[in-house]
């Protein structure tokens, strides 16, 4: 079952693409407005409603390509709208509003498959966080985090070892190295700073009393929707 996001100001996601109501995918809808993208939930595929407002949909697609949302963009149009669509929209696919369930499902599968094939192996996505190993950068809900090198290393280590509990000594060894002579207090300080930068997602780094820390994994609907503090 795929996580689908519909961007439309029309009531009900099924009204945009009726065939979605006949499929088992999880569908969420948010207004087709730039302000709604700030806390947009993560999705496997994003459908953009262009049935009645082609100009607005084109502008929204271009904005989407700058927000850090990595899901494929599929434009929903009427037959008459097909002539207006071009490569400069920055979309991955286009589909008619009259498309049947089999076609919609096939396009969803193909879009996800292409995205998986193109996805850089250096990118990690989990619990609202995107970590790019190649650029040593991280984002929360598409917003860049201002991390120091060591904070990035700590977050990366946690994210690549989800739900596993580590003692402060283990974290000191794994992240700082065996030749580091500082005390375990360093770990506490960096965890506190990292939590502060994660803002409303600070609970991703959980404390296990008398043991250490672990990275908690949450489903999208369990995550706070507010934007992180810096």
Short mmCIF file of C-alpha atoms in Angstrom, two decimals:
data_model
loop_
_atom_site.label_atom_id
_atom_site.label_comp_id
_atom_site.label_asym_id
_atom_site.label_seq_id
_atom_site.Cartn_x
_atom_site.Cartn_y
_atom_site.Cartn_z
CA UNK A 1 0.00 0.00 0.00
CA UNK A 2 1.49 3.31 -1.10
CA UNK A 3 1.25 6.64 0.72
CA UNK A 4 -0.32 9.12 -1.70
CA UNK A 5 -0.62 12.87 -1.25
CA UNK A 6 -3.16 14.89 -3.25
CA UNK A 7 -2.65 18.63 -3.58
CA UNK A 8 -6.03 20.16 -4.33
CA UNK A 9 -8.42 22.74 -2.97
CA UNK A 10 -11.37 20.58 -4.00
CA UNK A 11 -13.14 18.71 -1.16
CA UNK A 12 -12.12 15.05 -0.91
CA UNK A 13 -9.16 13.42 -2.65
CA UNK A 14 -11.42 11.06 -4.55
CA UNK A 15 -13.06 13.99 -6.33
CA UNK A 16 -9.72 14.84 -7.93
CA UNK A 17 -9.04 11.32 -9.19
CA UNK A 18 -12.13 9.15 -8.58
CA UNK A 19 -10.27 5.89 -9.22
CA UNK A 20 -8.27 6.41 -6.03
CA UNK A 21 -11.38 5.56 -4.01
CA UNK A 22 -11.32 2.07 -5.49
CA UNK A 23 -7.71 1.34 -4.58
CA UNK A 24 -6.19 0.31 -1.26
CA UNK A 25 -3.56 3.04 -1.15
CA UNK A 26 -3.57 5.51 1.70
CA UNK A 27 -4.63 8.91 0.36
CA UNK A 28 -4.18 12.26 2.09
CA UNK A 29 -5.18 15.64 0.74
CA UNK A 30 -3.90 19.10 1.58
CA UNK A 31 -4.72 22.46 -0.04
CA UNK A 32 -2.90 23.25 -3.26
CA UNK A 33 -1.15 26.23 -1.70
CA UNK A 34 2.54 26.92 -1.04
CA UNK A 35 1.84 27.46 2.67
CA UNK A 36 0.53 23.91 2.96
CA UNK A 37 3.85 22.47 1.81
CA UNK A 38 5.68 23.54 4.98
CA UNK A 39 4.28 20.66 7.01
CA UNK A 40 3.27 18.36 4.18
CA UNK A 41 3.34 14.68 5.17
CA UNK A 42 5.83 12.45 3.38
CA UNK A 43 4.45 10.47 0.48
CA UNK A 44 5.46 7.90 -2.10
CA UNK A 45 3.68 9.81 -4.89
CA UNK A 46 2.24 13.33 -5.02
CA UNK A 47 -0.77 14.09 -7.24
CA UNK A 48 -1.25 17.73 -8.24
CA UNK A 49 -4.76 18.81 -9.22
CA UNK A 50 -4.57 20.74 -12.51
CA UNK A 51 -8.11 20.15 -13.72
CA UNK A 52 -9.32 23.73 -13.47
CA UNK A 53 -6.25 25.86 -12.76
CA UNK A 54 -3.35 25.01 -15.05
CA UNK A 55 -1.43 28.19 -14.29
CA UNK A 56 -1.64 27.67 -10.54
CA UNK A 57 -0.75 23.99 -10.87
CA UNK A 58 2.33 24.79 -12.94
CA UNK A 59 3.51 27.30 -10.36
CA UNK A 60 2.91 24.80 -7.56
CA UNK A 61 4.88 22.09 -9.36
CA UNK A 62 7.86 24.41 -9.70
CA UNK A 63 7.67 25.26 -6.01
CA UNK A 64 7.49 21.57 -5.12
CA UNK A 65 10.76 20.99 -6.93
CA UNK A 66 12.48 23.43 -4.56
CA UNK A 67 11.04 22.26 -1.23
CA UNK A 68 13.00 19.06 -0.73
CA UNK A 69 9.97 16.81 -1.23
CA UNK A 70 11.45 13.87 -3.09
CA UNK A 71 8.29 12.04 -4.17
CA UNK A 72 7.39 11.77 -7.87
CA UNK A 73 4.92 14.42 -9.08
CA UNK A 74 1.92 13.25 -11.10
CA UNK A 75 -0.28 15.90 -12.69
CA UNK A 76 -4.04 15.26 -12.85
CA UNK A 77 -5.61 16.97 -15.87
CA UNK A 78 -8.64 16.93 -18.10
CA UNK A 79 -8.18 15.92 -21.71
CA UNK A 80 -8.13 19.56 -22.74
CA UNK A 81 -5.33 20.31 -20.31
CA UNK A 82 -2.91 17.86 -21.92
CA UNK A 83 -1.91 20.38 -24.57
CA UNK A 84 -0.61 22.82 -21.93
CA UNK A 85 1.72 20.38 -20.18
CA UNK A 86 5.43 20.44 -21.02
CA UNK A 87 8.76 19.34 -19.58
CA UNK A 88 9.38 22.67 -17.84
CA UNK A 89 6.61 21.85 -15.35
CA UNK A 90 9.05 19.58 -13.53
CA UNK A 91 6.61 16.68 -13.23
CA UNK A 92 7.24 12.96 -13.52
CA UNK A 93 3.96 11.88 -15.10
CA UNK A 94 0.54 13.11 -16.16
CA UNK A 95 -2.79 11.32 -15.86
CA UNK A 96 -6.32 12.03 -17.01
CA UNK A 97 -8.97 12.50 -14.35
CA UNK A 98 -10.98 9.77 -16.10
CA UNK A 99 -8.25 7.13 -15.67
CA UNK A 100 -9.49 3.83 -14.27
CA UNK A 101 -8.21 2.04 -11.15
CA UNK A 102 -5.91 -0.31 -13.06
CA UNK A 103 -4.20 2.56 -14.87
CA UNK A 104 -3.84 4.66 -11.72
CA UNK A 105 -2.41 1.74 -9.78
CA UNK A 106 0.05 0.95 -12.58
CA UNK A 107 1.23 4.55 -12.75
CA UNK A 108 1.72 4.65 -8.99
CA UNK A 109 3.80 1.47 -9.08
CA UNK A 110 5.88 2.70 -12.00
CA UNK A 111 6.47 6.10 -10.41
CA UNK A 112 7.64 4.51 -7.18
CA UNK A 113 9.81 2.05 -9.08
CA UNK A 114 11.51 4.78 -11.08
CA UNK A 115 12.05 6.83 -7.95
CA UNK A 116 13.64 3.89 -6.16
CA UNK A 117 15.96 3.25 -9.10
CA UNK A 118 17.01 6.91 -9.24
CA UNK A 119 17.28 7.40 -5.48
CA UNK A 120 20.91 7.97 -4.47
CA UNK A 121 22.18 5.20 -2.25
CA UNK A 122 23.69 7.83 0.03
CA UNK A 123 20.29 9.16 1.12
CA UNK A 124 18.48 7.98 4.24
CA UNK A 125 14.82 8.79 4.90
CA UNK A 126 13.16 7.91 8.18
CA UNK A 127 10.60 9.38 10.57
CA UNK A 128 10.40 12.76 8.82
CA UNK A 129 14.17 13.12 8.50
CA UNK A 130 16.23 13.01 5.29
CA UNK A 131 19.97 12.50 5.62
CA UNK A 132 22.28 12.93 2.63
CA UNK A 133 25.62 11.28 3.27
CA UNK A 134 27.22 12.70 0.14
CA UNK A 135 26.66 16.33 1.17
CA UNK A 136 26.74 15.81 4.95
CA UNK A 137 23.37 17.50 5.23
CA UNK A 138 20.06 16.69 6.87
CA UNK A 139 16.49 17.95 6.60
CA UNK A 140 13.38 17.74 8.76
CA UNK A 141 10.15 17.76 6.73
CA UNK A 142 12.17 19.20 3.85
CA UNK A 143 13.72 22.00 5.91
CA UNK A 144 17.54 22.03 6.21
CA UNK A 145 19.09 21.46 9.63
CA UNK A 146 22.08 23.56 10.63
CA UNK A 147 24.26 20.82 12.10
CA UNK A 148 27.90 20.72 13.06
CA UNK A 149 29.96 17.90 11.61
CA UNK A 150 29.82 15.90 14.85
CA UNK A 151 26.07 16.48 15.23
CA UNK A 152 25.59 15.18 11.71
CA UNK A 153 27.68 12.11 12.48
CA UNK A 154 25.66 11.43 15.63
CA UNK A 155 22.32 11.81 13.84
CA UNK A 156 23.53 9.61 10.99
CA UNK A 157 24.67 6.91 13.41
CA UNK A 158 21.34 6.94 15.23
CA UNK A 159 19.32 6.84 11.99
CA UNK A 160 21.30 3.91 10.61
CA UNK A 161 20.77 1.93 13.82
CA UNK A 162 17.06 2.50 14.55
CA UNK A 163 15.51 1.25 17.80
CA UNK A 164 18.84 -0.05 19.07
CA UNK A 165 19.99 1.13 22.49
CA UNK A 166 23.56 2.43 22.81
CA UNK A 167 25.42 3.31 25.97
CA UNK A 168 27.26 6.61 26.14
CA UNK A 169 30.52 4.70 25.99
CA UNK A 170 29.43 2.94 22.79
CA UNK A 171 28.38 6.22 21.18
CA UNK A 172 31.64 7.84 22.21
CA UNK A 173 33.56 4.99 20.60
CA UNK A 174 31.46 4.77 17.42
CA UNK A 175 31.04 8.48 16.70
CA UNK A 176 34.08 10.11 18.31
CA UNK A 177 36.48 7.22 17.88
CA UNK A 178 38.58 5.03 20.11
CA UNK A 179 41.29 7.66 20.36
CA UNK A 180 38.98 10.29 21.86
CA UNK A 181 39.99 11.03 25.46
CA UNK A 182 36.99 13.14 26.50
CA UNK A 183 34.33 11.90 28.90
CA UNK A 184 30.84 10.62 28.20
CA UNK A 185 29.47 14.03 29.15
CA UNK A 186 30.35 15.02 25.59
CA UNK A 187 27.68 12.61 24.33
CA UNK A 188 25.01 14.15 26.55
CA UNK A 189 25.89 17.66 25.39
CA UNK A 190 25.70 16.73 21.71
CA UNK A 191 22.45 14.81 22.16
CA UNK A 192 20.92 17.83 23.89
CA UNK A 193 22.02 20.16 21.07
CA UNK A 194 20.82 17.74 18.42
CA UNK A 195 17.42 17.41 20.07
CA UNK A 196 17.10 21.19 20.20
CA UNK A 197 17.75 21.42 16.46
CA UNK A 198 15.28 18.63 15.71
CA UNK A 199 12.64 20.78 17.39
CA UNK A 200 9.29 19.00 17.49
CA UNK A 201 11.00 15.78 16.44
CA UNK A 202 13.33 15.78 19.44
CA UNK A 203 11.63 12.62 20.72
CA UNK A 204 13.26 10.69 17.88
CA UNK A 205 16.29 10.44 20.14
CA UNK A 206 14.99 8.66 23.19
CA UNK A 207 16.65 8.25 26.56
CA UNK A 208 16.83 4.80 28.12
CA UNK A 209 17.31 5.40 31.82
CA UNK A 210 20.56 4.12 33.28
CA UNK A 211 21.62 2.81 29.87
CA UNK A 212 21.93 5.42 27.12
CA UNK A 213 20.09 6.53 24.00
CA UNK A 214 18.23 5.09 21.03
CA UNK A 215 16.69 6.35 17.79
CA UNK A 216 12.91 5.96 17.86
CA UNK A 217 11.12 5.21 14.60
CA UNK A 218 7.65 6.63 14.00
CA UNK A 219 5.06 6.35 11.25
CA UNK A 220 4.19 9.59 9.46
CA UNK A 221 0.82 9.91 11.20
CA UNK A 222 2.56 9.71 14.59
CA UNK A 223 4.92 12.60 13.91
CA UNK A 224 4.21 16.17 15.03
CA UNK A 225 3.20 18.38 12.10
CA UNK A 226 4.71 21.60 13.41
CA UNK A 227 7.88 22.85 11.80
CA UNK A 228 11.13 22.28 13.66
CA UNK A 229 12.84 24.95 15.69
CA UNK A 230 16.32 25.97 14.73
#
